[in-house]
PDB file of C-alpha atoms in Angstrom:
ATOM      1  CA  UNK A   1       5.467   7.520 -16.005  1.00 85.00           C
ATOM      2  CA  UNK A   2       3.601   4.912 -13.966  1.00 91.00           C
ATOM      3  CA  UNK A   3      -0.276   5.126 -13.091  1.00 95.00           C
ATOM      4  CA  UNK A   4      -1.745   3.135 -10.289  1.00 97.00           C
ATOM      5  CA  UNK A   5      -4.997   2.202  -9.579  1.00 98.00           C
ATOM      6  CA  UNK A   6      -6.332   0.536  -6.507  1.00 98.00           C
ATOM      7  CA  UNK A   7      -9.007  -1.703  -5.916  1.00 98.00           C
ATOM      8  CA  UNK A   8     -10.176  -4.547  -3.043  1.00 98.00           C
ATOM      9  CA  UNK A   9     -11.724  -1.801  -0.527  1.00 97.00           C
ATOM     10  CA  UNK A  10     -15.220  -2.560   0.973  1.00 97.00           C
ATOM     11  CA  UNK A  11     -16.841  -2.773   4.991  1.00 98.00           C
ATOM     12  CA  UNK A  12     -15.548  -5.601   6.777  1.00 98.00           C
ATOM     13  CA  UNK A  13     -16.681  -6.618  10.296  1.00 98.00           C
ATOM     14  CA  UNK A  14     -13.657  -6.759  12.847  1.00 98.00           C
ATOM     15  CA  UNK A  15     -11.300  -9.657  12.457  1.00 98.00           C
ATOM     16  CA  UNK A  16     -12.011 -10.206   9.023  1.00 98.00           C
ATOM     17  CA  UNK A  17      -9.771  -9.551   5.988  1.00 98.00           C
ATOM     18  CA  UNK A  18      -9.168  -8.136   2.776  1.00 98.00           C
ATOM     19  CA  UNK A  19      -6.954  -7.926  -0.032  1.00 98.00           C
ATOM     20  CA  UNK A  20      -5.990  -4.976  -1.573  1.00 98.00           C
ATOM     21  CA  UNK A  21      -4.748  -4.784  -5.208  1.00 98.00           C
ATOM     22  CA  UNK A  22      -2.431  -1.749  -7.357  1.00 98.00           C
ATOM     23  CA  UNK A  23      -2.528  -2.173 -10.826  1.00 97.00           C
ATOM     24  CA  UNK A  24       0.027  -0.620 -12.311  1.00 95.00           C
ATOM     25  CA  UNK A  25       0.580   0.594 -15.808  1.00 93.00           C
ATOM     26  CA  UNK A  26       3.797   1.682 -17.404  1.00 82.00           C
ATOM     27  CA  UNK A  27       7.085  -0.243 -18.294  1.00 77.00           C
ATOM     28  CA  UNK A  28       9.087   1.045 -15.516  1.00 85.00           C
ATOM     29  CA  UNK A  29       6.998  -0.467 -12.522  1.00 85.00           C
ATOM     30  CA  UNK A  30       9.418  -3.582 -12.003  1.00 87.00           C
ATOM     31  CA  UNK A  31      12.293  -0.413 -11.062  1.00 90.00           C
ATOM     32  CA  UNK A  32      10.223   1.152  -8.300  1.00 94.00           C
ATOM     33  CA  UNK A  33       9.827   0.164  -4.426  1.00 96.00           C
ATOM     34  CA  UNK A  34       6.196   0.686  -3.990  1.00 97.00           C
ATOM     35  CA  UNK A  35       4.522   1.252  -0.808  1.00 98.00           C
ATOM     36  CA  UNK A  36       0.726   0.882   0.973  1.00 98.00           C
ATOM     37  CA  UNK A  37       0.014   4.395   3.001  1.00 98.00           C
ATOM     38  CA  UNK A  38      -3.356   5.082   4.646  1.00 98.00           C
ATOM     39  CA  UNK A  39      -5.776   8.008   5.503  1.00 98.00           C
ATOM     40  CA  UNK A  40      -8.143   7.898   8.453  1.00 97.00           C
ATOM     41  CA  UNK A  41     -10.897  10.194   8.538  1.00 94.00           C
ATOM     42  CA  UNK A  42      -9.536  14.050   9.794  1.00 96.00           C
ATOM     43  CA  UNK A  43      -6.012  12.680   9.943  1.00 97.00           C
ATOM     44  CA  UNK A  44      -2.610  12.520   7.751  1.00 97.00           C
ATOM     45  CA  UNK A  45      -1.750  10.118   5.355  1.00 97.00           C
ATOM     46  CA  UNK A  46       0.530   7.368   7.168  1.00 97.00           C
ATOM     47  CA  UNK A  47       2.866   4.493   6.137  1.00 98.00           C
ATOM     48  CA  UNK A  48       1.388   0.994   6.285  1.00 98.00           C
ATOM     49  CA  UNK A  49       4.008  -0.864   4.130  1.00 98.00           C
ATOM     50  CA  UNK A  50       6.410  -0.782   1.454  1.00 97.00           C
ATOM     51  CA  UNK A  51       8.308  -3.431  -0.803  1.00 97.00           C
ATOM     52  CA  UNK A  52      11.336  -3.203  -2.693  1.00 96.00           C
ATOM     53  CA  UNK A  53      11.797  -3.315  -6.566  1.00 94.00           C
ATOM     54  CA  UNK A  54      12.405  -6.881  -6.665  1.00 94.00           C
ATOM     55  CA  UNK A  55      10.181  -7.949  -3.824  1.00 94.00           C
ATOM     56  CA  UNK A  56      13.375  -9.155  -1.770  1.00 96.00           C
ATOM     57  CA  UNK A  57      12.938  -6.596   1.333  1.00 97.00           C
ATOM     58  CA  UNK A  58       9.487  -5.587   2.761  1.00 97.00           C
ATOM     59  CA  UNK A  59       8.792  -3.164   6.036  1.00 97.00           C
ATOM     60  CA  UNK A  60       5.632  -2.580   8.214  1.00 98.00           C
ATOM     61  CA  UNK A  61       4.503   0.119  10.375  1.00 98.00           C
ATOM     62  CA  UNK A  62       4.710  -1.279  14.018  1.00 98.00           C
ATOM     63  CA  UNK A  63       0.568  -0.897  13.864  1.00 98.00           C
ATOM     64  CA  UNK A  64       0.003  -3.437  11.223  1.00 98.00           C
ATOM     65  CA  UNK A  65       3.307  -5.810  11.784  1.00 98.00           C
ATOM     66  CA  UNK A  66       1.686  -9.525  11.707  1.00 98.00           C
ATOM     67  CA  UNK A  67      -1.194  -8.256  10.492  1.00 98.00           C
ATOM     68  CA  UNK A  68      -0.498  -7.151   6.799  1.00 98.00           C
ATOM     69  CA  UNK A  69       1.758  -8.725   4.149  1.00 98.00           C
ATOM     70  CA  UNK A  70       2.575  -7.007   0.992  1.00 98.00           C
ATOM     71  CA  UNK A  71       3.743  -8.787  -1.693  1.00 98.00           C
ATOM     72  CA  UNK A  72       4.189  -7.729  -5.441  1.00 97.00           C
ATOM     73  CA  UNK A  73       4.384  -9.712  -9.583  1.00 95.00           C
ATOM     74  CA  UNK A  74       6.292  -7.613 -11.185  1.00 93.00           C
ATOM     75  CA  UNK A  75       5.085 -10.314 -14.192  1.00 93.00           C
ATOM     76  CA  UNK A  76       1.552  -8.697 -13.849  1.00 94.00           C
ATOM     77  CA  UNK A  77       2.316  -5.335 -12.820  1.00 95.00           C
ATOM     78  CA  UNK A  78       0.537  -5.671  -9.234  1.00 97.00           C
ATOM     79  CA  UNK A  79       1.299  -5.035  -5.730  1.00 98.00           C
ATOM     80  CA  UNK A  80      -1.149  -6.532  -3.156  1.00 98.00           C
ATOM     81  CA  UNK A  81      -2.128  -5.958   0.556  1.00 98.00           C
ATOM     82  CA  UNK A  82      -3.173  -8.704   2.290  1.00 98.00           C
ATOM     83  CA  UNK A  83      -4.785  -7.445   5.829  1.00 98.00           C
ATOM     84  CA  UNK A  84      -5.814 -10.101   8.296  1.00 98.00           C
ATOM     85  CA  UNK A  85      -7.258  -9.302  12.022  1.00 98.00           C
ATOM     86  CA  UNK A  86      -8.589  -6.363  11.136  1.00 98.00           C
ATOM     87  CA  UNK A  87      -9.210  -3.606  13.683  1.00 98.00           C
ATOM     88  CA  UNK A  88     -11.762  -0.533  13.362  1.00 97.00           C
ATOM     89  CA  UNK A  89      -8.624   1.843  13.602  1.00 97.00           C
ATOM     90  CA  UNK A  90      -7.686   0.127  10.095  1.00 98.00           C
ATOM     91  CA  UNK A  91     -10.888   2.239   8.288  1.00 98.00           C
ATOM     92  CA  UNK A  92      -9.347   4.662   6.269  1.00 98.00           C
ATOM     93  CA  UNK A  93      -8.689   5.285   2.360  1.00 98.00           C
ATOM     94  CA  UNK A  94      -5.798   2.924   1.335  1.00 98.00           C
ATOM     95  CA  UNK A  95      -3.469   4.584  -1.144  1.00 98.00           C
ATOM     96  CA  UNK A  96      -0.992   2.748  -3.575  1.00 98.00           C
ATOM     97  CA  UNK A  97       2.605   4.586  -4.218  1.00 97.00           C
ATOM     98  CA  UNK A  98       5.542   4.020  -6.271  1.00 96.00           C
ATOM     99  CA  UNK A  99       8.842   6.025  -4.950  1.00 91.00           C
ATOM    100  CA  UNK A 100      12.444   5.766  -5.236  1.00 87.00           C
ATOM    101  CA  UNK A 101      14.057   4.682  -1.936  1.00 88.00           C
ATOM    102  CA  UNK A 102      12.545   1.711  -0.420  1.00 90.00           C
ATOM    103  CA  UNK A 103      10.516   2.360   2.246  1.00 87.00           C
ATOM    104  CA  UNK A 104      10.862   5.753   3.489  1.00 92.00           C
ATOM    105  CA  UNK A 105       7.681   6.831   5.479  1.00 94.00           C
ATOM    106  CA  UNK A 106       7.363  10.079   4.168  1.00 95.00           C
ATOM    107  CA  UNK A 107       4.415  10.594   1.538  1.00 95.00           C
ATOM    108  CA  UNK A 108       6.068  13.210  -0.136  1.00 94.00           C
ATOM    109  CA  UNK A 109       8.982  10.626  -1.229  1.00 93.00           C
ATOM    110  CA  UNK A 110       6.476   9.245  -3.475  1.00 95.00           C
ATOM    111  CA  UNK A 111       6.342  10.071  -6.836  1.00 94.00           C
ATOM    112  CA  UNK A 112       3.387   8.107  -8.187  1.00 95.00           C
ATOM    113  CA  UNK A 113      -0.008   7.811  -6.266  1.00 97.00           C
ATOM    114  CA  UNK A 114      -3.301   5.958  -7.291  1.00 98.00           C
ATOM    115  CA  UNK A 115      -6.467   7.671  -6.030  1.00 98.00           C
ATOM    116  CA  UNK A 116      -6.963   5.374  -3.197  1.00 98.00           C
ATOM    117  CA  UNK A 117      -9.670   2.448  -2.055  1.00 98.00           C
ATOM    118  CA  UNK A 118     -11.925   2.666   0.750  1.00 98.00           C
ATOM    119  CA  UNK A 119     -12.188   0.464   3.987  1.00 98.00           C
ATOM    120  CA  UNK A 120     -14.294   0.487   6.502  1.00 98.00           C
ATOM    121  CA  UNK A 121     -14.038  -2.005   9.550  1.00 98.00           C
ATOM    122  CA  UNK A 122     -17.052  -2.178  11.667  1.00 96.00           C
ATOM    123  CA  UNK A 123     -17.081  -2.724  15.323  1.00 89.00           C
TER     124      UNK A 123
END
């Protein structure tokens, strides 16, 4: 059993950044990819970015490539989101995920989910 929370959201004016943070609790964290997916306002949850167990491989959606870095302690439990440049098609709720395979885009491949942090990039 892992539980994730998320924290780090806020309103940011375009161009700025943030860093987003996923504690996670449980002793089986360090065995889990973990991901970043996103929901926009009306639309699906999406893939943003995803990390593998021992923080060796990462992967990016094409929309935030050079933009976002996701990085992960497995010391401290904690996956970050660093987003840089950001763009007012970035607002959304930013969810936190722990699966099995290493970065598959599909949110139901997750088995673990926080309950998500807001941003908000204004124009």
């Amino acid at each position: 059993q892992v539980q994730l929370v998320e924290s780090g959201g806020g309103l940011v004016q375009v161009g700025g950044s943030l860093r987003l943070s996923c504690a996670a609790s449980g002793r089986t964290f360090n065995t889990y990819p973990m991901a970043w997916f996103r929901q926009p306002p009306g639309k699906e949850r999406e893939f943003v970015a995803a990390i593998s167990w021992n923080g060796d491989s990462t992967s990016y959606a094409s929309s935030v490539k050079g933009r976002f870095t996701i990085s992960r302690d497995n010391a401290k439990n904690t996956v970050l989101l660093q987003m840089n440049s950001l763009k007012p098609e970035d607002t959304a709720v930013y969810y936190c995920a722990a699966g099995v395979v290493f970065a598959t885009t599909r949110p139901k491949d997750y088995r673990y989910w926080g309950k998500g942090t807001q941003v908000a990039v204004s124009s």
